[in-house]
C-alpha positions as MATLAB code, in Angstrom:
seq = 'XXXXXXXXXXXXXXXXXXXXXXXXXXXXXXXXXXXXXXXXXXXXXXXXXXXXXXXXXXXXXXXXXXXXXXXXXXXXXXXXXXXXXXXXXXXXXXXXXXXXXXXXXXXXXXXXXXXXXXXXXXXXXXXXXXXXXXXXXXXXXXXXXXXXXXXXXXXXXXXXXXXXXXXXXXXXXXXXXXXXXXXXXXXXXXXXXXXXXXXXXXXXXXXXXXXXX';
ca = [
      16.315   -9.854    4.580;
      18.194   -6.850    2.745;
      14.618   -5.857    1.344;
      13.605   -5.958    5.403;
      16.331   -3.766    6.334;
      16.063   -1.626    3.505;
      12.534   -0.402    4.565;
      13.373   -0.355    8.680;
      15.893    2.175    7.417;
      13.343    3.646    5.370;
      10.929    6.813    6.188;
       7.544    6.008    6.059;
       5.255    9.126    6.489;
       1.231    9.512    6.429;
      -0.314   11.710    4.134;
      -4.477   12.925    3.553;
      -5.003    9.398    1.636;
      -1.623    8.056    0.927;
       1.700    6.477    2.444;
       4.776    8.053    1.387;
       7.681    5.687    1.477;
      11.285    6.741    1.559;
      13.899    4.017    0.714;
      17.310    4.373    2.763;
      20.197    3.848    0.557;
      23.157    2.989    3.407;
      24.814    6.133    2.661;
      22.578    8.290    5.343;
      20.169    9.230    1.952;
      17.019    8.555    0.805;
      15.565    7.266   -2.839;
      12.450    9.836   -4.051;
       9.298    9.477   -2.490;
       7.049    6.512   -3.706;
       3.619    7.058   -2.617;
       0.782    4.317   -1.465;
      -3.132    4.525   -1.342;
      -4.086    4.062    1.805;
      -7.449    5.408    2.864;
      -9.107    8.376    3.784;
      -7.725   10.696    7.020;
      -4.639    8.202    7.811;
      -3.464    8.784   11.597;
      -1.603    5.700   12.508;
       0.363    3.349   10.846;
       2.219    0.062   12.196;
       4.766   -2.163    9.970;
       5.534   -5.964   10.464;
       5.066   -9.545    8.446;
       1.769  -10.654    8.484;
       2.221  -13.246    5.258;
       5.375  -15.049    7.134;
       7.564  -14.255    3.949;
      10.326  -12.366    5.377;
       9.217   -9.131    3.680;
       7.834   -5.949    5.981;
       3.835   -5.249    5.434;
       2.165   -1.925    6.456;
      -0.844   -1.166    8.130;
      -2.600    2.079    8.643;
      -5.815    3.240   10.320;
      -8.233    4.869    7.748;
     -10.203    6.880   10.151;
     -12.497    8.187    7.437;
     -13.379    4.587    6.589;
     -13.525    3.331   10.090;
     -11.188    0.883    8.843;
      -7.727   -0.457    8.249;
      -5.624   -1.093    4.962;
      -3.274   -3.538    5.059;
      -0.355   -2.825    1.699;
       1.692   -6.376    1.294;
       5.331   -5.989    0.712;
       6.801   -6.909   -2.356;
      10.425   -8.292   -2.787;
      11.415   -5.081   -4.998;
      10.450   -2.889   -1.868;
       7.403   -1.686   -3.236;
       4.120   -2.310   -2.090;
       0.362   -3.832   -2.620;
      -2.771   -2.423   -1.702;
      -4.353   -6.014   -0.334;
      -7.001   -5.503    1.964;
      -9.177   -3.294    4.215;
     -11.082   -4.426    7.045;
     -13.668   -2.817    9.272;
     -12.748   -1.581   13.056;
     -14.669    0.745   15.314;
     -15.556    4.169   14.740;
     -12.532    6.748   14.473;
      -9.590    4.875   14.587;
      -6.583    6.943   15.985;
      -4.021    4.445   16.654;
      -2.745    0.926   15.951;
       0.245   -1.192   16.600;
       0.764   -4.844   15.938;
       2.476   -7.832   18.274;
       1.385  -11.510   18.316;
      -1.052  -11.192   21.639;
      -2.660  -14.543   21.583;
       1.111  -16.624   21.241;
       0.337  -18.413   17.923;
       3.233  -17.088   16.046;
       1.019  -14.530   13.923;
       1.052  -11.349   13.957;
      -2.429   -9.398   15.182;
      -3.155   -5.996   15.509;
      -5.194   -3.758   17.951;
      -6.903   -0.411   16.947;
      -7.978    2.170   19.302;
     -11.132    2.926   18.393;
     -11.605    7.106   19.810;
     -15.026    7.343   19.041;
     -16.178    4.157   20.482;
     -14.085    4.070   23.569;
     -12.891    0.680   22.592;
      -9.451   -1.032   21.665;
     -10.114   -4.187   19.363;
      -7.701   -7.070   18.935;
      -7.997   -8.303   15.279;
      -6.078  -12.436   15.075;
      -3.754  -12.624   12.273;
      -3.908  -15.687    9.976;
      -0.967  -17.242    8.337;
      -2.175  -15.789    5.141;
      -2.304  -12.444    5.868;
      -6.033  -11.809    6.708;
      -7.587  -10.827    9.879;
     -10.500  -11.550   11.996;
     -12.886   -9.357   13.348;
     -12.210   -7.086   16.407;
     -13.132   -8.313   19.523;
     -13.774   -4.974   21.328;
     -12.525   -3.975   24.909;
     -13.891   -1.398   26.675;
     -11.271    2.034   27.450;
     -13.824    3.685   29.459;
     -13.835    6.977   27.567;
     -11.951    8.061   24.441;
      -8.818    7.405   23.866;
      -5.940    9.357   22.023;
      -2.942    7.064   21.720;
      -1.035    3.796   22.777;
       1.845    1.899   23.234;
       2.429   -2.511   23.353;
       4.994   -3.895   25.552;
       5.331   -6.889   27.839;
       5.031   -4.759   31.309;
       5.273   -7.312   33.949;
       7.699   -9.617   32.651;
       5.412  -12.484   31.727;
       6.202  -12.488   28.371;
       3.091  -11.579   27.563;
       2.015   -8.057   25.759;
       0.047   -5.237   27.609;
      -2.082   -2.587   27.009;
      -0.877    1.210   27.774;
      -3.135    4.247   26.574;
      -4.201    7.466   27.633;
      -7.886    8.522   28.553;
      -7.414   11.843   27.402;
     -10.884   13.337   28.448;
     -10.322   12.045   32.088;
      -7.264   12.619   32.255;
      -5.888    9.437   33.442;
      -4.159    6.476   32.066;
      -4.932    3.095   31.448;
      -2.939   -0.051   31.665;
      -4.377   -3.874   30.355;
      -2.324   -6.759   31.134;
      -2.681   -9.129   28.519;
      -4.096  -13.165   29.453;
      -1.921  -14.423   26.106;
      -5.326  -15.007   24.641;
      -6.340  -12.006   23.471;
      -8.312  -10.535   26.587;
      -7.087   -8.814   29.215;
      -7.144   -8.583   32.869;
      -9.281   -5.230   34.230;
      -7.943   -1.958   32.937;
      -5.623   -0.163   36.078;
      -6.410    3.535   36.292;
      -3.299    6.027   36.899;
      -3.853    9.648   37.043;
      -1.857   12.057   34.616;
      -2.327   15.962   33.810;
      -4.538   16.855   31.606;
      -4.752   16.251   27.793;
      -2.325   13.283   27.595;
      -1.913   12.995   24.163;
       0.521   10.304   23.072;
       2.782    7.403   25.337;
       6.090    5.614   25.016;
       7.412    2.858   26.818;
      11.056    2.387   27.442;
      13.703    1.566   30.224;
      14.814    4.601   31.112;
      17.118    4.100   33.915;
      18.446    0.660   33.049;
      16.708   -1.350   36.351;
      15.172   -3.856   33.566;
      11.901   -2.511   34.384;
       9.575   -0.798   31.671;
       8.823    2.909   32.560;
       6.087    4.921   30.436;
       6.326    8.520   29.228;
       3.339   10.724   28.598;
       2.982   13.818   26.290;
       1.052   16.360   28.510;
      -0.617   19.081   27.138;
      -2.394   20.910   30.231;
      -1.507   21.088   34.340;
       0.541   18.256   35.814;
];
């Protein structure tokens, strides 16, 4: 647990083809930079335990690649390149949550150039499965998981930048998910967040917006 909590305090920060890691001391510092292999053209990167051992993992989607590298935690706070797996083309984004409820932890990858998301199962050991793809309609920039309407389930939020509009799946706790809802935005919505903003326990979403409103 203090090795957990050592890295949530931590800075983790994307470079061309490496992770930089920053390792918070308690005292409002920072140890020096240790730096990761990650990929090619990193854009996203998620953190969570995928190996059950108490000790934080990191993911990150190597666009270049059309993959993602998953670096195992080690008790020491360092990390181990373990893995890459193949997604779609151009991932952008990725964020992890357990969305078929069998206490492992999965991640989905928006996929820009194929105008997918794709839900990869975790396994107890730390692998993944392959993608099963969802359709987004047209390319997407950027997302955000949270359970939306309360079912304890986790959605879907992400913006269809080239439309202009953003799209919501509700997730069936298997995996799939109901129909994408369409919501207008301006134009060039860029990035999402999901919070409670004025404390009526309901989930409200923020958009970055780029063009007209």
């Amino acid at each position: 647990m203090k090795v957990l909590m050592r890295l949530v305090f931590g800075q983790l920060v994307l470079r061309s083809y490496y992770i930089s890691v920053l390792i918070g001391q308690g005292n409002r510092t920072f140890a020096d930079e240790v730096t990761y292999y990650g990929g090619w053209y990193l854009h996203s990167l998620s953190v969570g335990d995928c190996n059950k051992n108490g000790i934080i993992d990191i993911f990150v989607a190597d666009s270049y690649h059309n993959g993602v590298s998953v670096l195992l935690g080690l008790v020491d706070g360092s990390f181990k390149y373990q893995t890459w797996f193949a997604v779609g083309n151009n991932p952008a984004s990725l964020a992890v949550g357990d969305f078929n409820e069998d206490n492992n932890l999965d991640i989905v990858v928006c996929n820009s150039d194929n105008s997918t998301i794709s839900v990869h199962f975790g396994f107890e050991n730390g692998s993944f499965s392959t993608g099963i793809p969802h359709s987004t309609g047209t390319p997407t920039s950027s997302f955000s998981v949270a359970d939306l309407n309360k079912d304890k389930l986790l959605d879907i939020v992400l913006t269809n930048f080239a439309d202009n509009v953003m799209s919501v799946f509700l997730g069936l706790g298997n995996g799939s998910f109901f129909d994408r809802a369409i919501y207008s935005t301006g134009s060039n919505t860029t990035a999402t967040v999901i919070k409670d903003l004025n404390n009526d326990t309901r989930l409200d979403i923020l958009l970055v917006v780029n063009g007209a409103s």
